[in-house]
Amino acid sequence: MSRREPVERAAPQVKRDTATYPGTGAAREADHRGGERGVGEGDRLAAERGVGEGDRLAAEREDALVAAVVKAVAETGAHAGSVFLRSRDGRSIVLAATCGSSPSLLGGWRLIPVSSPIPVAAAYRSGRTVHLADADETMRRYPQLSVALPYAFGSASVPVRAGRESLGALAVVWAAPAGGTGLSRVQLRHLRTVANRLGAVLSDLRARGGAFEYDATTVPVEVPAPTAPAVRVGLFDWRLDTGAVVADDELCAIFGLAPGAFDGRDDTLASRLHPGDRVLLRVAAREAIAEGRVLARRLRVRAAHGYRTVELWGRVPEAPGEEARAHLVGCVLDAAAGAAAVTAVERLQDGLFSLAPDGRVSYANHGLEQLLGAPVRELLGRRLWDVLPWLSDPTYEDQHRAAMVSQQPTAFLAHRPPDRWLAFSLYPDPNGVTGRVEPSGSPPSPPSPPEGAGSPEGAGPPEESGESTSAPPVPGPGHPAPSRPAARAQPPRLSAIYHVLQLSSALTEAVTTDEVCDVVSDQLLPAIGGQHLAIYVIDEGRLHLLYRSGYRDRFLHWLEGRPLGAPLPGTEERTSGGPLFVESRQDPTDGCPARFAEGIGAWAYLPLVASNRPVGTCIVGFEGVHHFTGRDRGILTALSGLIAQALERARLYDEKSALAHGLQNALLPHRLPALPGIRTTGRYLPGTSGMNIGGDWYDVIPTGSGVALVIGDVEGHSVAAAGAMGQLRSAVRAFVTAGHSSSAVLAGTNRLLVDLDSGMLASCCYVRIEPGTGRAYAVRAGHCPPLLRRPDGSTEVLELAGGPLLGVDDTSTYSETRLELPRGSILALYTDGLVEERGSDIDLGIEDLRASLAHDAAGNLEELADRLLRKARRSPQRSDDIALLLTAYRPE
């Protein structure tokens, strides 16, 4: 492998967002005290507590995010929505706000590299809407997303823009069985409108000094999905001395009164109570006068059928004056339905529980406590798979995730040691999951394997080999028959597993070493919270830096050029095949000199071994002390194997590609001839995907009476295409030198390509210019038409008669077209890679090139060629190579 300079990236800036939320924290306290002590003092306290313009802008930003994500969910009928905003370093988009889904359900997608092949990143990059109607369409277009979220859902992602600038992306998710139609055009238009309004607000906030860029430490705003209130609360102000009551509409509804019909008298409210409770209302009034408050006085209010129980809470304002002491302000709580439901649930023998969207238990009945063998107090606020070891297999966490993302019920069996099977059923909605647990018989055992075909040699019985007693889901759509999967000590959480899946999926698409290094940096660092990355490869028995992100030069020089046998961590671990984890600079296992470790707090040295052969070392760095759990170490070790295989494959590809490019460069002209009255310049750009080699070529050939211009394109992207291109270029030169006419040159080249029997086709455009007369003779064989810019700037597409592609039929003929070239004109020959884009009409590309040639300054031919290729150079996914030949006709 040839030596080259390492790729370098700037270290990302990490800063924690500490914006104050409106109505909370210091802002709320300042507002509260300001209300009691006066506006002036409240402003002074706010200033003393640092609540300034920055906090107000941050609060406006949070309000705008919440309003946008809630409206997006409401307008589209989705069950979840998310807003992602651009990171400070511009390399990622970061989850900023969610509605209806917990960020924990998003796994590794809280920080998404801009280059990721998933819908929300694609919407941000392209500025276009990405609409996926169902899981089948998601699998076809974005297989990496389906790997991590293999559930039945549809999604739509739209860019958040300010003018032409992309600030982020907005995405919504809905339940979508196979064959769903997705969102309507009206719903998509509403979604884009919401995103555009958010972009305008963010742009305005930025103009006023507010920042909206986020980083990996940002905590997203979580908004629960809209739901009906479980408790009704009515507010009142009761004048005890006169019996006058001021009540809101909710209190009137609780008492069964129309708001407009309430006469404002306490006797009217008392008439709606059970006769036995009317005296309690008067007792409550006397207690309020005597003690200043009323605590949870229960009253029975008349309902359509009988009575229901409500609670009265109130207090006398603490203010001077008898008139103020005569008031009782408070509320009436109507929670009878909820209390009755809880009472009913507690009577059941089955276990019932409620999970918040992030999987934490928010309610559990007594039956669940008995079935799971865990006290309710230990379950509340925690996830079942974190509390109960026999539910710790990621299979069960995935059931919750599947239910929440797809909004479809799911069920599974689990084995509670020592001998009890339990059936779990999960019923989701956007606000969480209701679960039911009931006893179940054991599932049928799988058939025994033939003798000698069971466990690997040396394996013991299940108890000794660590086999789990848990079982996978109940058989059903997408679920296999129950079995007993192997358990793991401290099984990894789903987010970690999805990081491994996402990285492995991305590495399969990375072709070159640069692409592999970019994928590792984009995917690995966010997954483990690292800030620095260095990748060394072995070349001639020594370590050489291939890629870095964030590391300082002094640290890099420590390992650069070290032989494999040197007693250093980066080499010892690489040769032994075992990783090394350094949790702090004081770690005794660290062999890094202190002077080289400035600014780096912890390291992970990961050996890169492919096919039992060392290929390099990957070093991940952290700015502070970092504790590597057993789970972290296992995941990093597994990832290092994936990186090594991808890197070795990419290095082999780079070597083959270098050979192919060397062949192609040798076949292209290195210098164009200088001719009187004619100036020429050529450009060649390889594709940015695949082998990056093709069959495009151009040439300028002096003749006895002028000059011949030729450009062509052999189909395919391979060494064979480059070889055929070289043969065709030589053939054209031979026919031109022999003095053949334009038509005869292409006819002879066509016969040669057919005789070579290569199975390849080629297009070509040939123009012969006679400088003294201003005449030109052009022939085209299935090639793009040339462009002619006249001295006044007007530019036209030259429609030539031409003929079929070269290599189709050895009897093909090619008609010649006569052209007139005005003095000061520019002739442009090009290949289809410059004007053709996937999914668009090539005629539109030719028209765009014509417009660019017409409007660009034509004083300097070299600069003009560079400007015409500017858009193509910036394209990261250019599948075809490009050739361009410009000729300025300026006779003496």
XYZ file of C-alpha atoms in Angstrom, residues 5-233:
229
model
C -1.034 11.815 4.386
C -3.625 10.925 7.059
C -7.122 12.326 6.807
C -7.744 14.861 9.549
C -10.940 16.181 11.097
C -11.410 18.988 13.541
C -12.310 18.010 17.076
C -16.004 18.622 17.825
C -16.802 21.354 20.306
C -18.656 20.033 23.340
C -20.749 22.384 25.420
C -23.704 21.582 27.610
C -26.962 23.426 26.982
C -28.152 25.009 30.214
C -31.131 26.970 28.975
C -33.734 27.860 31.606
C -37.201 26.560 30.849
C -40.057 28.996 31.258
C -41.884 28.575 34.513
C -39.218 26.382 36.111
C -36.076 26.784 38.150
C -34.635 30.229 38.658
C -36.992 31.833 36.182
C -40.067 30.516 37.968
C -38.761 31.550 41.382
C -37.929 35.023 40.135
C -41.372 35.387 38.552
C -43.039 34.168 41.747
C -41.176 36.558 43.990
C -41.562 39.357 41.499
C -45.313 38.886 41.663
C -45.270 39.118 45.448
C -42.770 41.942 45.835
C -43.357 44.051 42.766
C -42.149 44.087 39.201
C -39.041 46.144 39.843
C -37.734 43.843 42.539
C -38.570 40.805 40.440
C -36.467 42.185 37.560
C -33.614 42.866 39.954
C -33.743 39.320 41.285
C -33.853 37.972 37.752
C -30.765 39.976 36.858
C -29.000 38.759 39.984
C -29.769 35.148 39.032
C -28.446 35.549 35.503
C -31.816 35.309 33.780
C -31.032 37.571 30.834
C -31.604 37.889 27.135
C -29.858 34.583 26.393
C -32.250 32.688 28.649
C -35.267 34.396 27.114
C -34.098 33.469 23.619
C -33.478 29.909 24.771
C -36.997 29.781 26.197
C -38.426 31.046 22.901
C -36.456 28.379 21.058
C -37.802 25.617 23.315
C -41.362 26.957 22.886
C -40.948 26.961 19.103
C -39.657 23.380 19.116
C -42.525 22.172 21.277
C -45.132 23.976 19.167
C -43.682 22.566 15.942
C -43.430 18.924 17.032
C -46.892 18.924 18.638
C -48.506 20.525 15.576
C -46.700 18.131 13.240
C -48.118 15.141 15.114
C -51.605 16.668 15.201
C -51.647 17.675 11.500
C -50.526 14.263 10.234
C -52.314 11.968 12.687
C -48.963 10.424 13.619
C -48.264 8.912 17.031
C -44.742 10.348 17.365
C -42.690 13.235 16.060
C -39.112 14.463 16.417
C -37.115 17.576 15.581
C -33.388 17.279 14.803
C -31.176 20.370 14.627
C -27.718 20.884 13.205
C -24.786 20.280 15.552
C -22.229 22.953 16.278
C -19.570 21.275 14.146
C -21.999 20.702 11.262
C -21.197 16.982 11.084
C -24.406 15.741 12.721
C -28.013 16.536 13.431
C -29.061 16.185 17.071
C -32.396 15.251 18.591
C -33.840 18.476 20.032
C -37.496 17.690 20.775
C -39.905 14.751 20.681
C -43.640 14.320 21.019
C -45.237 10.987 21.810
C -42.054 8.932 21.799
C -39.275 8.645 24.315
C -35.749 9.391 23.042
C -34.706 6.020 24.461
C -36.821 4.356 21.749
C -34.657 6.015 19.107
C -31.649 3.929 20.113
C -28.579 5.283 18.366
C -30.443 8.073 16.592
C -30.148 10.846 19.157
C -27.103 12.099 17.260
C -27.149 11.294 13.536
C -24.192 11.866 11.199
C -25.224 14.063 8.279
C -23.949 11.416 5.864
C -26.076 8.610 7.358
C -28.289 6.749 4.869
C -31.462 7.163 6.943
C -34.500 9.312 6.057
C -34.113 12.228 8.479
C -30.471 12.759 7.466
C -31.394 12.440 3.792
C -34.085 15.114 4.211
C -31.568 17.418 5.880
C -28.922 16.882 3.179
C -31.170 17.102 0.137
C -33.710 19.650 1.311
C -36.472 17.332 0.090
C -39.293 15.396 1.720
C -38.667 11.692 2.363
C -42.003 9.861 2.591
C -42.044 6.134 3.446
C -45.561 4.722 3.413
C -44.854 1.437 5.210
C -42.161 -0.986 6.366
C -41.745 -2.516 2.902
C -40.891 0.816 1.330
C -38.552 1.588 4.235
C -36.719 -1.692 3.662
C -36.340 -1.007 -0.060
C -35.088 2.552 0.223
C -33.386 2.687 3.632
C -32.301 -0.816 4.679
C -30.093 0.509 7.512
C -33.134 1.992 9.237
C -34.974 -1.307 8.883
C -32.069 -3.169 10.470
C -32.333 -1.085 13.633
C -36.122 -0.593 13.647
C -37.624 -3.723 12.067
C -41.202 -2.783 12.873
C -44.389 -1.965 10.968
C -44.394 1.836 10.729
C -44.411 4.627 8.191
C -42.511 7.882 8.389
C -42.113 11.263 6.762
C -39.077 13.529 7.126
C -38.929 17.137 5.941
C -36.069 19.652 6.110
C -36.150 22.597 8.506
C -34.771 25.438 6.408
C -34.172 29.166 6.531
C -34.050 30.227 2.912
C -31.564 27.866 1.258
C -29.833 26.961 4.518
C -30.669 23.652 6.197
C -31.022 24.006 9.967
C -32.330 20.523 10.718
C -35.145 18.122 9.957
C -38.620 17.267 11.266
C -39.897 13.675 11.233
C -43.174 11.968 12.149
C -43.948 8.258 12.585
C -47.260 6.422 12.375
C -48.472 2.832 12.612
C -48.504 1.374 9.101
C -49.304 -2.243 8.237
C -48.021 -3.552 4.902
C -49.657 -1.896 1.918
C -50.366 1.395 3.680
C -50.710 4.547 1.589
C -48.959 6.864 4.012
C -49.742 10.562 4.328
C -51.889 12.459 1.879
C -50.583 15.379 -0.154
C -52.430 17.778 2.106
C -50.845 16.261 5.212
C -47.377 16.412 3.661
C -47.963 20.040 2.714
C -48.993 20.834 6.295
C -45.882 19.072 7.584
C -43.629 21.138 5.323
C -45.420 24.294 6.431
C -44.755 23.474 10.092
C -41.073 22.847 9.329
C -40.758 26.085 7.342
C -42.288 28.110 10.167
C -39.905 26.533 12.649
C -36.983 27.377 10.371
C -38.121 31.004 10.176
C -38.383 31.246 13.982
C -34.937 29.715 14.491
C -33.450 32.059 11.904
C -35.013 35.043 13.647
C -33.710 33.878 17.031
C -30.226 33.503 15.577
C -30.385 37.018 14.147
C -31.242 38.255 17.656
C -28.250 36.474 19.154
C -29.751 33.101 20.047
C -27.941 29.865 19.174
C -29.783 26.745 18.062
C -26.902 24.369 17.261
C -26.815 21.288 19.493
C -24.261 18.647 20.488
C -24.082 15.157 21.964
C -24.685 16.431 25.514
C -27.980 18.146 24.666
C -31.012 16.807 26.511
C -34.025 16.828 24.160
C -37.347 18.330 25.152
C -39.910 15.561 25.657
C -43.582 16.330 25.098
C -46.109 13.581 25.921
C -48.737 12.776 23.355
C -52.108 14.492 23.882
C -54.487 12.478 26.045
C -57.748 12.859 27.893
C -57.253 14.089 31.494
C -57.506 11.401 34.148
C -58.488 13.970 36.783
C -60.875 16.890 36.401
C -60.109 20.012 38.400
